[in-house]
Coordinates of C-alpha atoms in Angstrom, one line a residue:
X17 CA 23.6 -25.2 -13.6
X18 CA 20.4 -25.8 -11.7
X19 CA 19.3 -29.3 -10.7
X20 CA 15.5 -29.4 -11.4
X21 CA 15.3 -32.9 -10.1
X22 CA 16.3 -31.7 -6.6
X23 CA 13.6 -30.0 -4.6
X24 CA 14.2 -27.6 -1.7
X25 CA 11.1 -29.0 0.0
X26 CA 11.2 -31.6 2.7
X27 CA 10.1 -35.1 1.7
X28 CA 6.8 -34.5 3.6
X29 CA 5.9 -31.6 1.3
X30 CA 7.3 -33.2 -1.8
X31 CA 5.4 -36.4 -1.5
X32 CA 2.0 -34.9 -0.6
X33 CA -0.7 -34.9 -3.2
X34 CA -3.3 -32.2 -3.5
X35 CA -6.9 -33.0 -2.7
X36 CA -9.3 -33.8 -5.5
X37 CA -11.3 -30.7 -4.7
X38 CA -8.3 -28.5 -5.4
X39 CA -8.9 -26.1 -8.3
X40 CA -5.9 -24.2 -9.5
X41 CA -6.5 -20.4 -9.2
X42 CA -5.1 -18.0 -11.8
X43 CA -1.8 -16.4 -10.8
X44 CA 0.4 -13.7 -12.1
X45 CA 3.8 -15.2 -12.6
X46 CA 6.8 -13.8 -10.8
X47 CA 9.9 -13.5 -12.9
X48 CA 12.3 -11.9 -10.4
X49 CA 12.1 -8.3 -11.3
X50 CA 9.3 -6.9 -9.1
X51 CA 8.2 -6.5 -5.6
X52 CA 8.1 -9.9 -3.8
X53 CA 5.7 -8.6 -1.2
X54 CA 3.2 -7.7 -3.9
X55 CA 3.5 -11.2 -5.4
X56 CA 3.0 -12.8 -2.0
X57 CA -0.2 -10.7 -1.4
X58 CA -1.5 -11.7 -4.8
X59 CA -0.7 -15.3 -4.2
X60 CA -2.3 -15.4 -0.7
X61 CA -5.4 -13.7 -2.1
X62 CA -5.7 -16.3 -4.9
X63 CA -5.1 -19.2 -2.4
X64 CA -7.4 -17.8 0.3
X65 CA -9.4 -21.0 0.4
X66 CA -6.3 -23.1 0.9
X67 CA -4.3 -20.9 3.3
X68 CA -4.5 -23.5 6.1
X69 CA -2.9 -26.2 3.8
X70 CA 0.8 -25.4 4.2
X71 CA 1.9 -28.2 1.9
X72 CA -0.4 -27.0 -0.9
X73 CA 0.7 -23.4 -0.3
X74 CA 4.3 -24.4 -0.8
X75 CA 3.9 -26.6 -3.8
X76 CA 1.6 -24.3 -5.7
X77 CA 3.7 -21.2 -5.0
X78 CA 6.6 -22.8 -6.8
X79 CA 4.5 -23.0 -10.0
X80 CA 4.1 -19.2 -9.9
X81 CA 7.8 -18.6 -10.5
X82 CA 9.3 -18.2 -13.9
X83 CA 12.6 -17.3 -15.5
X84 CA 15.2 -16.1 -13.1
X85 CA 12.9 -16.7 -10.1
X86 CA 12.4 -20.3 -11.0
X87 CA 16.2 -20.7 -11.5
X88 CA 16.7 -19.2 -8.0
X89 CA 14.1 -21.6 -6.5
X90 CA 16.1 -24.6 -7.7
X91 CA 19.3 -23.2 -6.1
X92 CA 17.8 -23.5 -2.6
X93 CA 19.4 -26.3 -0.6
X94 CA 17.6 -29.7 -0.7
X95 CA 15.2 -30.3 2.2
X96 CA 15.6 -26.7 3.4
X97 CA 11.9 -25.6 3.1
X98 CA 9.6 -27.1 5.8
X99 CA 6.6 -24.8 5.4
X100 CA 5.2 -21.8 3.6
X101 CA 6.4 -19.3 6.2
X102 CA 10.0 -20.4 5.6
X103 CA 9.5 -20.2 1.8
X104 CA 8.0 -16.7 2.1
X105 CA 11.0 -15.5 4.2
X106 CA 13.7 -16.8 1.8
X107 CA 11.7 -15.5 -1.2
X108 CA 11.3 -12.0 0.3
X109 CA 14.9 -11.9 1.4
X110 CA 16.1 -12.9 -2.1
X111 CA 14.1 -10.2 -3.9
X112 CA 14.1 -7.5 -1.1
X113 CA 15.9 -5.0 -3.4
X114 CA 12.7 -4.8 -5.5
X115 CA 10.6 -3.8 -2.6
X116 CA 9.3 -0.2 -2.9
X117 CA 10.3 2.1 -0.1
X118 CA 7.2 3.5 1.7
X119 CA 7.1 7.2 1.6
X120 CA 5.2 9.7 3.8
X121 CA 3.2 12.7 2.8
X122 CA 6.1 15.1 3.6
X123 CA 8.0 13.4 0.7
X124 CA 5.8 15.6 -1.6
X125 CA 7.8 18.7 -0.5
X126 CA 10.8 17.2 -2.3
X127 CA 9.0 17.2 -5.7
X128 CA 10.0 20.4 -7.5
X129 CA 8.9 21.7 -10.8
X130 CA 11.8 21.7 -13.3
X131 CA 12.3 25.0 -15.1
X132 CA 11.5 23.6 -18.5
X133 CA 8.6 21.4 -17.3
X134 CA 5.1 22.4 -18.1
X135 CA 2.6 22.8 -15.3
X136 CA 0.6 20.0 -16.7
X137 CA 3.6 17.5 -16.6
X138 CA 4.5 18.6 -13.1
X139 CA 0.9 18.0 -11.9
X140 CA 0.9 14.6 -13.5
X141 CA 4.2 13.7 -11.8
X142 CA 3.1 15.1 -8.5
X143 CA -0.2 13.1 -8.6
X144 CA 1.7 10.0 -9.5
X145 CA 3.9 10.4 -6.4
X146 CA 0.9 11.3 -4.2
X147 CA -0.8 8.1 -5.4
X148 CA 2.2 6.0 -4.1
X149 CA 1.7 7.3 -0.6
X150 CA -0.5 5.0 1.4
X151 CA -2.8 6.9 3.7
X152 CA -1.6 10.3 2.4
X153 CA -2.7 13.5 4.1
X154 CA -4.5 15.7 1.6
X155 CA -3.8 19.0 3.4
X156 CA -0.1 18.2 3.4
X157 CA -0.3 17.3 -0.3
X158 CA -2.1 20.6 -1.0
X159 CA 0.5 22.6 0.9
X160 CA 3.4 20.8 -0.8
X161 CA 1.9 21.4 -4.3
X162 CA 1.5 25.1 -3.6
X163 CA 5.1 25.3 -2.2
X164 CA 6.6 24.7 -5.7
X165 CA 5.8 28.3 -6.7

C-alpha cells in the first residue's frame, strides 16, 4: 500500500510555494506504459519558461503522473529527491524498459516481404520502419527496399 502523505521530496521542495505568476501548462499524463524519455521531453517543452526553477519542475512533474506511475512515485523513499535532475534519473531508470531502441538505416535490410503479404502492405510496413529511424539515409532505404525482390 502506498503512503500518499509521505513525499519523496526534501522538505525544501515540499514546502516551497509556486510564484503567483505561475500558469499551469497543459501536459499529457504519464501512466507508466510508454517511453519515459518522450514524456520528459514533452514536460520540459511545456515547462520551458520555468526550467530554471528546480523546485517547481519537481512539484509539477509529480502532477503529470497517473495510475501505476503515480503509485510508483509514492514508493520512492522519503526525502530522497533533492532536485529535478535526480527525479528525472529515477523516473527514466524505472521505466527504461519502455524506451525505444534506436535503429540505423541498415536495419531496413532486415525487413522482408512475407510470401502472402501484398506489395502495398509491405510498402506500408517498410515506410513505418523507415519513419522510426532518425536521420535515415534515403539511398540506403532505397537499396534496402529494392533488395526484397
